[in-house]
Amino acid sequence: ATVAPARGDARDCRRPSIWWLGPGFFLHWFCSVGPMAFFQGAAKHYYGLNGSLVWSFSLSARGIISILVSPWMGALSDRIQQRVPFLAMKAFFIIIPCLPLGLLPDVPLRGTLTFVLTVLMGFGGNAFGMAFAYCADIALQETGRSLNATIAAALTISFAPSFILAPTLSGMVAERFGQATMFIILTVMGLLSALYTMFILPESYGYVASSSGTPGGATGTSSPVSSAASPSS
């Protein structure tokens, strides 16, 4: 069986690694975790005693949608042989609830849009699924590297520091410049994450490692083979 070639753009010759994935994934989680307490505050502000119920329902609905969408996204990613567009899409979806709180005046519609968009975030899929698929592509093609070690390293340089830094820095910005400014900054950071992922992050699907390559170097090659197996002769 033949497999369609990987994309032929310039970045295909660069070696995918967790060091390429890390910056975008860090920004992704920073924008997700940083405003969490402020979303809860907005729920209380706009819905009073029902705020916790609205917030919980929004998260639950988002999770259900994500569960339904993620397998389809994974299958589609394998079918078109690309991870990067789905990672970029997720980076964009993560910031859409920030838009009303950053750009709209303090009116009831602002709260409604915020929590409707929180639900719609689920259409971006699972937060970890495609990133872990990217790690799996790397581990599969590189000798001596396990999937567990690759995922652990990726989380160490992105997920863990974002959970430490995002709430504190977001709170400091909100205290100093106001919550609207904080949401605008997070929106810009999320857009940068999506752009970085779409146009800079090397594609991992079909990547074949070079034994002499170094992480982030230009010695790897992108080959028209599946990440799961090479075509039989």
PDB file of C-alpha atoms in Angstrom:
ATOM      1  CA  ALA A   1       0.000   0.000   0.000  1.00  0.00           C
ATOM      2  CA  THR A   2       1.192   3.508  -0.690  1.00  0.00           C
ATOM      3  CA  VAL A   3       0.965   6.426   1.672  1.00  0.00           C
ATOM      4  CA  ALA A   4       0.656  10.036   0.551  1.00  0.00           C
ATOM      5  CA  PRO A   5       3.836  12.070   0.982  1.00  0.00           C
ATOM      6  CA  ALA A   6       4.225  14.428   3.887  1.00  0.00           C
ATOM      7  CA  ARG A   7       3.964  18.133   3.237  1.00  0.00           C
ATOM      8  CA  GLY A   8       6.791  19.527   1.184  1.00  0.00           C
ATOM      9  CA  ASP A   9       7.279  22.861   2.946  1.00  0.00           C
ATOM     10  CA  ALA A  10      10.636  23.957   4.344  1.00  0.00           C
ATOM     11  CA  ARG A  11      10.005  22.845   7.900  1.00  0.00           C
ATOM     12  CA  ASP A  12       9.565  19.216   6.851  1.00  0.00           C
ATOM     13  CA  CYS A  13      13.341  18.796   6.740  1.00  0.00           C
ATOM     14  CA  ARG A  14      13.688  19.795  10.407  1.00  0.00           C
ATOM     15  CA  ARG A  15      13.658  17.215  13.138  1.00  0.00           C
ATOM     16  CA  PRO A  16      10.482  17.236  15.260  1.00  0.00           C
ATOM     17  CA  SER A  17      11.168  17.080  18.985  1.00  0.00           C
ATOM     18  CA  ILE A  18       9.639  18.000  22.309  1.00  0.00           C
ATOM     19  CA  TRP A  19      11.773  21.146  22.211  1.00  0.00           C
ATOM     20  CA  TRP A  20       9.790  22.324  19.197  1.00  0.00           C
ATOM     21  CA  LEU A  21       6.516  21.237  20.800  1.00  0.00           C
ATOM     22  CA  GLY A  22       7.284  22.768  24.217  1.00  0.00           C
ATOM     23  CA  PRO A  23       6.870  26.539  23.558  1.00  0.00           C
ATOM     24  CA  GLY A  24       3.472  26.231  21.905  1.00  0.00           C
ATOM     25  CA  PHE A  25       2.233  23.703  24.462  1.00  0.00           C
ATOM     26  CA  PHE A  26       3.426  25.945  27.305  1.00  0.00           C
ATOM     27  CA  LEU A  27       1.497  28.925  25.920  1.00  0.00           C
ATOM     28  CA  HIS A  28      -1.510  26.685  25.351  1.00  0.00           C
ATOM     29  CA  TRP A  29      -1.662  25.659  29.011  1.00  0.00           C
ATOM     30  CA  PHE A  30      -0.756  29.116  30.262  1.00  0.00           C
ATOM     31  CA  CYS A  31      -3.811  30.529  28.478  1.00  0.00           C
ATOM     32  CA  SER A  32      -5.954  27.680  29.776  1.00  0.00           C
ATOM     33  CA  VAL A  33      -4.937  27.724  33.443  1.00  0.00           C
ATOM     34  CA  GLY A  34      -4.216  31.423  33.977  1.00  0.00           C
ATOM     35  CA  PRO A  35      -7.778  32.796  33.747  1.00  0.00           C
ATOM     36  CA  MET A  36      -9.533  29.852  35.434  1.00  0.00           C
ATOM     37  CA  ALA A  37     -10.230  31.657  38.719  1.00  0.00           C
ATOM     38  CA  PHE A  38     -11.451  34.715  36.812  1.00  0.00           C
ATOM     39  CA  PHE A  39     -13.939  32.642  34.826  1.00  0.00           C
ATOM     40  CA  GLN A  40     -15.357  31.414  38.120  1.00  0.00           C
ATOM     41  CA  GLY A  41     -15.528  35.009  39.335  1.00  0.00           C
ATOM     42  CA  ALA A  42     -17.347  36.011  36.150  1.00  0.00           C
ATOM     43  CA  ALA A  43     -19.881  33.221  36.696  1.00  0.00           C
ATOM     44  CA  LYS A  44     -20.585  34.516  40.202  1.00  0.00           C
ATOM     45  CA  HIS A  45     -20.762  38.119  38.944  1.00  0.00           C
ATOM     46  CA  TYR A  46     -23.289  37.419  36.177  1.00  0.00           C
ATOM     47  CA  TYR A  47     -25.304  34.556  37.674  1.00  0.00           C
ATOM     48  CA  GLY A  48     -25.069  35.107  41.440  1.00  0.00           C
ATOM     49  CA  LEU A  49     -25.830  32.006  43.481  1.00  0.00           C
ATOM     50  CA  ASN A  50     -26.268  30.020  40.266  1.00  0.00           C
ATOM     51  CA  GLY A  51     -22.747  30.920  39.135  1.00  0.00           C
ATOM     52  CA  SER A  52     -21.154  27.697  40.345  1.00  0.00           C
ATOM     53  CA  LEU A  53     -23.862  25.694  38.575  1.00  0.00           C
ATOM     54  CA  VAL A  54     -23.349  27.580  35.305  1.00  0.00           C
ATOM     55  CA  TRP A  55     -19.585  27.159  35.499  1.00  0.00           C
ATOM     56  CA  SER A  56     -19.829  23.445  36.309  1.00  0.00           C
ATOM     57  CA  PHE A  57     -22.347  22.839  33.526  1.00  0.00           C
ATOM     58  CA  SER A  58     -20.096  24.670  31.026  1.00  0.00           C
ATOM     59  CA  LEU A  59     -17.095  22.516  31.935  1.00  0.00           C
ATOM     60  CA  SER A  60     -19.126  19.304  31.856  1.00  0.00           C
ATOM     61  CA  ALA A  61     -20.657  20.102  28.462  1.00  0.00           C
ATOM     62  CA  ARG A  62     -17.230  21.013  27.113  1.00  0.00           C
ATOM     63  CA  GLY A  63     -15.851  17.700  28.372  1.00  0.00           C
ATOM     64  CA  ILE A  64     -18.638  15.654  26.785  1.00  0.00           C
ATOM     65  CA  ILE A  65     -18.135  17.359  23.426  1.00  0.00           C
ATOM     66  CA  SER A  66     -14.385  16.822  23.700  1.00  0.00           C
ATOM     67  CA  ILE A  67     -14.870  13.105  24.391  1.00  0.00           C
ATOM     68  CA  LEU A  68     -17.026  12.772  21.273  1.00  0.00           C
ATOM     69  CA  VAL A  69     -14.796  14.869  19.012  1.00  0.00           C
ATOM     70  CA  SER A  70     -11.330  13.628  20.026  1.00  0.00           C
ATOM     71  CA  PRO A  71     -11.510  10.116  18.478  1.00  0.00           C
ATOM     72  CA  TRP A  72     -12.752  11.596  15.220  1.00  0.00           C
ATOM     73  CA  MET A  73      -9.905  14.130  15.230  1.00  0.00           C
ATOM     74  CA  GLY A  74      -7.363  11.385  15.880  1.00  0.00           C
ATOM     75  CA  ALA A  75      -8.680   9.290  12.999  1.00  0.00           C
ATOM     76  CA  LEU A  76      -8.751  12.305  10.684  1.00  0.00           C
ATOM     77  CA  SER A  77      -5.192  13.206  11.700  1.00  0.00           C
ATOM     78  CA  ASP A  78      -4.034   9.730  10.694  1.00  0.00           C
ATOM     79  CA  ARG A  79      -6.006   9.885   7.470  1.00  0.00           C
ATOM     80  CA  ILE A  80      -4.521  13.180   6.272  1.00  0.00           C
ATOM     81  CA  GLN A  81      -1.160  12.334   7.889  1.00  0.00           C
ATOM     82  CA  GLN A  82      -0.768  15.579   9.828  1.00  0.00           C
ATOM     83  CA  ARG A  83      -0.747  16.501  13.523  1.00  0.00           C
ATOM     84  CA  VAL A  84       0.142  20.184  13.340  1.00  0.00           C
ATOM     85  CA  PRO A  85      -3.172  21.628  12.031  1.00  0.00           C
ATOM     86  CA  PHE A  86      -5.080  19.963  14.875  1.00  0.00           C
ATOM     87  CA  LEU A  87      -2.605  21.205  17.480  1.00  0.00           C
ATOM     88  CA  ALA A  88      -2.978  24.718  16.071  1.00  0.00           C
ATOM     89  CA  MET A  89      -6.775  24.454  16.081  1.00  0.00           C
ATOM     90  CA  LYS A  90      -6.729  23.411  19.737  1.00  0.00           C
ATOM     91  CA  ALA A  91      -4.489  26.368  20.571  1.00  0.00           C
ATOM     92  CA  PHE A  92      -7.052  28.680  18.982  1.00  0.00           C
ATOM     93  CA  PHE A  93     -10.086  27.117  20.663  1.00  0.00           C
ATOM     94  CA  ILE A  94      -8.496  27.475  24.103  1.00  0.00           C
ATOM     95  CA  ILE A  95      -8.670  31.296  23.974  1.00  0.00           C
ATOM     96  CA  ILE A  96     -12.162  31.898  22.605  1.00  0.00           C
ATOM     97  CA  PRO A  97     -13.804  32.310  26.063  1.00  0.00           C
ATOM     98  CA  CYS A  98     -11.340  35.138  26.764  1.00  0.00           C
ATOM     99  CA  LEU A  99     -12.704  37.267  23.926  1.00  0.00           C
ATOM    100  CA  PRO A 100     -15.964  38.517  25.524  1.00  0.00           C
ATOM    101  CA  LEU A 101     -14.293  39.282  28.869  1.00  0.00           C
ATOM    102  CA  GLY A 102     -11.482  41.151  27.162  1.00  0.00           C
ATOM    103  CA  LEU A 103     -13.372  43.039  24.460  1.00  0.00           C
ATOM    104  CA  LEU A 104     -16.992  43.571  25.511  1.00  0.00           C
ATOM    105  CA  PRO A 105     -18.411  46.018  28.079  1.00  0.00           C
ATOM    106  CA  ASP A 106     -19.843  44.748  31.364  1.00  0.00           C
ATOM    107  CA  VAL A 107     -23.308  43.694  30.151  1.00  0.00           C
ATOM    108  CA  PRO A 108     -25.228  40.410  30.674  1.00  0.00           C
ATOM    109  CA  LEU A 109     -24.475  39.313  27.099  1.00  0.00           C
ATOM    110  CA  ARG A 110     -20.811  39.251  28.064  1.00  0.00           C
ATOM    111  CA  GLY A 111     -21.394  36.507  30.610  1.00  0.00           C
ATOM    112  CA  THR A 112     -23.632  34.494  28.302  1.00  0.00           C
ATOM    113  CA  LEU A 113     -21.097  34.544  25.468  1.00  0.00           C
ATOM    114  CA  THR A 114     -18.266  33.601  27.805  1.00  0.00           C
ATOM    115  CA  PHE A 115     -19.896  30.396  28.959  1.00  0.00           C
ATOM    116  CA  VAL A 116     -21.338  29.474  25.566  1.00  0.00           C
ATOM    117  CA  LEU A 117     -17.818  29.770  24.141  1.00  0.00           C
ATOM    118  CA  THR A 118     -16.509  27.694  27.057  1.00  0.00           C
ATOM    119  CA  VAL A 119     -18.807  24.890  25.933  1.00  0.00           C
ATOM    120  CA  LEU A 120     -17.724  25.308  22.299  1.00  0.00           C
ATOM    121  CA  MET A 121     -14.094  24.825  23.360  1.00  0.00           C
ATOM    122  CA  GLY A 122     -14.920  21.121  23.405  1.00  0.00           C
ATOM    123  CA  PHE A 123     -14.884  21.079  19.599  1.00  0.00           C
ATOM    124  CA  GLY A 124     -11.130  21.616  19.798  1.00  0.00           C
ATOM    125  CA  GLY A 125     -10.783  18.108  21.181  1.00  0.00           C
ATOM    126  CA  ASN A 126      -8.889  16.706  24.139  1.00  0.00           C
ATOM    127  CA  ALA A 127      -6.135  18.928  25.501  1.00  0.00           C
ATOM    128  CA  PHE A 128      -3.552  16.132  25.529  1.00  0.00           C
ATOM    129  CA  GLY A 129      -4.577  13.792  22.729  1.00  0.00           C
ATOM    130  CA  MET A 130      -2.883  15.334  19.706  1.00  0.00           C
ATOM    131  CA  ALA A 131       0.162  16.474  21.703  1.00  0.00           C
ATOM    132  CA  PHE A 132       0.657  12.906  22.909  1.00  0.00           C
ATOM    133  CA  ALA A 133       0.249  11.658  19.330  1.00  0.00           C
ATOM    134  CA  TYR A 134       3.043  14.059  18.348  1.00  0.00           C
ATOM    135  CA  CYS A 135       5.200  12.575  21.127  1.00  0.00           C
ATOM    136  CA  ALA A 136       4.324   9.064  19.960  1.00  0.00           C
ATOM    137  CA  ASP A 137       5.472   9.868  16.427  1.00  0.00           C
ATOM    138  CA  ILE A 138       8.830  11.004  17.807  1.00  0.00           C
ATOM    139  CA  ALA A 139       9.275   8.021  20.119  1.00  0.00           C
ATOM    140  CA  LEU A 140       8.259   5.545  17.414  1.00  0.00           C
ATOM    141  CA  GLN A 141      10.975   6.665  15.015  1.00  0.00           C
ATOM    142  CA  GLU A 142      13.842   7.341  17.404  1.00  0.00           C
ATOM    143  CA  THR A 143      15.902   4.434  18.667  1.00  0.00           C
ATOM    144  CA  GLY A 144      16.227   4.158  22.428  1.00  0.00           C
ATOM    145  CA  ARG A 145      13.482   6.650  23.302  1.00  0.00           C
ATOM    146  CA  SER A 146      10.351   5.398  25.051  1.00  0.00           C
ATOM    147  CA  LEU A 147       6.920   6.970  24.724  1.00  0.00           C
ATOM    148  CA  ASN A 148       6.630   7.431  28.494  1.00  0.00           C
ATOM    149  CA  ALA A 149       9.930   9.288  28.670  1.00  0.00           C
ATOM    150  CA  THR A 150       9.017  11.493  25.694  1.00  0.00           C
ATOM    151  CA  ILE A 151       5.631  12.453  27.174  1.00  0.00           C
ATOM    152  CA  ALA A 152       7.129  13.043  30.625  1.00  0.00           C
ATOM    153  CA  ALA A 153       9.765  15.343  29.169  1.00  0.00           C
ATOM    154  CA  ALA A 154       7.178  17.259  27.131  1.00  0.00           C
ATOM    155  CA  LEU A 155       4.987  17.789  30.213  1.00  0.00           C
ATOM    156  CA  THR A 156       7.999  18.839  32.290  1.00  0.00           C
ATOM    157  CA  ILE A 157       8.951  21.690  29.956  1.00  0.00           C
ATOM    158  CA  SER A 158       5.425  22.896  29.201  1.00  0.00           C
ATOM    159  CA  PHE A 159       2.506  21.668  31.314  1.00  0.00           C
ATOM    160  CA  ALA A 160       4.205  21.799  34.738  1.00  0.00           C
ATOM    161  CA  PRO A 161       5.700  25.319  34.542  1.00  0.00           C
ATOM    162  CA  SER A 162       2.498  26.751  33.080  1.00  0.00           C
ATOM    163  CA  PHE A 163       0.520  25.501  36.100  1.00  0.00           C
ATOM    164  CA  ILE A 164       3.027  27.182  38.412  1.00  0.00           C
ATOM    165  CA  LEU A 165       3.380  30.486  36.585  1.00  0.00           C
ATOM    166  CA  ALA A 166       0.020  31.123  34.906  1.00  0.00           C
ATOM    167  CA  PRO A 167      -2.252  31.732  37.937  1.00  0.00           C
ATOM    168  CA  THR A 168       0.285  33.977  39.661  1.00  0.00           C
ATOM    169  CA  LEU A 169       1.221  36.048  36.620  1.00  0.00           C
ATOM    170  CA  SER A 170      -2.384  36.343  35.453  1.00  0.00           C
ATOM    171  CA  GLY A 171      -3.414  37.535  38.904  1.00  0.00           C
ATOM    172  CA  MET A 172      -0.593  40.077  39.008  1.00  0.00           C
ATOM    173  CA  VAL A 173      -1.548  41.496  35.594  1.00  0.00           C
ATOM    174  CA  ALA A 174      -5.240  41.649  36.544  1.00  0.00           C
ATOM    175  CA  GLU A 175      -4.407  43.428  39.804  1.00  0.00           C
ATOM    176  CA  ARG A 176      -2.095  45.936  38.150  1.00  0.00           C
ATOM    177  CA  PHE A 177      -3.856  46.610  34.825  1.00  0.00           C
ATOM    178  CA  GLY A 178      -7.368  45.194  35.185  1.00  0.00           C
ATOM    179  CA  GLN A 179      -9.032  41.938  34.167  1.00  0.00           C
ATOM    180  CA  ALA A 180      -9.914  43.099  30.649  1.00  0.00           C
ATOM    181  CA  THR A 181      -6.249  43.772  29.932  1.00  0.00           C
ATOM    182  CA  MET A 182      -5.314  40.373  31.303  1.00  0.00           C
ATOM    183  CA  PHE A 183      -7.808  38.638  29.007  1.00  0.00           C
ATOM    184  CA  ILE A 184      -6.535  40.606  26.006  1.00  0.00           C
ATOM    185  CA  ILE A 185      -2.944  39.598  26.801  1.00  0.00           C
ATOM    186  CA  LEU A 186      -3.974  35.958  27.140  1.00  0.00           C
ATOM    187  CA  THR A 187      -5.799  36.170  23.819  1.00  0.00           C
ATOM    188  CA  VAL A 188      -2.667  37.502  22.125  1.00  0.00           C
ATOM    189  CA  MET A 189      -0.572  34.756  23.740  1.00  0.00           C
ATOM    190  CA  GLY A 190      -3.044  32.142  22.511  1.00  0.00           C
ATOM    191  CA  LEU A 191      -2.905  33.521  18.971  1.00  0.00           C
ATOM    192  CA  LEU A 192       0.892  33.411  19.103  1.00  0.00           C
ATOM    193  CA  SER A 193       0.673  29.795  20.244  1.00  0.00           C
ATOM    194  CA  ALA A 194      -1.625  28.919  17.330  1.00  0.00           C
ATOM    195  CA  LEU A 195       0.582  30.730  14.795  1.00  0.00           C
ATOM    196  CA  TYR A 196       3.764  29.181  16.180  1.00  0.00           C
ATOM    197  CA  THR A 197       2.214  25.727  16.017  1.00  0.00           C
ATOM    198  CA  MET A 198       0.841  26.152  12.516  1.00  0.00           C
ATOM    199  CA  PHE A 199       3.837  27.780  10.847  1.00  0.00           C
ATOM    200  CA  ILE A 200       6.931  26.837  12.885  1.00  0.00           C
ATOM    201  CA  LEU A 201       6.341  23.496  14.620  1.00  0.00           C
ATOM    202  CA  PRO A 202       7.742  20.692  12.407  1.00  0.00           C
ATOM    203  CA  GLU A 203       5.281  18.024  11.345  1.00  0.00           C
ATOM    204  CA  SER A 204       5.854  14.722  13.146  1.00  0.00           C
ATOM    205  CA  TYR A 205       3.715  12.339  11.117  1.00  0.00           C
ATOM    206  CA  GLY A 206       5.849  10.184   8.827  1.00  0.00           C
ATOM    207  CA  TYR A 207       9.076  11.525  10.305  1.00  0.00           C
ATOM    208  CA  VAL A 208      12.072   9.178  10.059  1.00  0.00           C
ATOM    209  CA  ALA A 209      14.885   9.955  12.489  1.00  0.00           C
ATOM    210  CA  SER A 210      18.474  10.400  11.413  1.00  0.00           C
ATOM    211  CA  SER A 211      20.993   8.746  13.692  1.00  0.00           C
ATOM    212  CA  SER A 212      23.315  11.745  13.484  1.00  0.00           C
ATOM    213  CA  GLY A 213      20.625  14.355  14.114  1.00  0.00           C
ATOM    214  CA  THR A 214      20.238  16.597  17.110  1.00  0.00           C
ATOM    215  CA  PRO A 215      16.974  17.924  18.561  1.00  0.00           C
ATOM    216  CA  GLY A 216      15.775  20.868  16.511  1.00  0.00           C
ATOM    217  CA  GLY A 217      18.475  20.375  13.909  1.00  0.00           C
ATOM    218  CA  ALA A 218      18.089  20.031  10.166  1.00  0.00           C
ATOM    219  CA  THR A 219      19.492  16.526   9.906  1.00  0.00           C
ATOM    220  CA  GLY A 220      16.221  14.646  10.196  1.00  0.00           C
ATOM    221  CA  THR A 221      14.236  13.759   7.131  1.00  0.00           C
ATOM    222  CA  SER A 222      10.559  13.650   6.445  1.00  0.00           C
ATOM    223  CA  SER A 223       9.657  10.537   4.546  1.00  0.00           C
ATOM    224  CA  PRO A 224       6.407   9.425   2.881  1.00  0.00           C
ATOM    225  CA  VAL A 225       5.869   6.623   5.337  1.00  0.00           C
ATOM    226  CA  SER A 226       3.287   6.076   8.008  1.00  0.00           C
ATOM    227  CA  SER A 227       4.208   6.754  11.636  1.00  0.00           C
ATOM    228  CA  ALA A 228       2.868   3.327  12.471  1.00  0.00           C
ATOM    229  CA  ALA A 229       4.800   1.224   9.974  1.00  0.00           C
ATOM    230  CA  SER A 230       6.816   1.362   6.784  1.00  0.00           C
ATOM    231  CA  PRO A 231       5.193   0.033   3.608  1.00  0.00           C
ATOM    232  CA  SER A 232       6.076  -3.559   2.906  1.00  0.00           C
ATOM    233  CA  SER A 233       7.941  -4.330  -0.260  1.00  0.00           C
TER     234      SER A 233
END
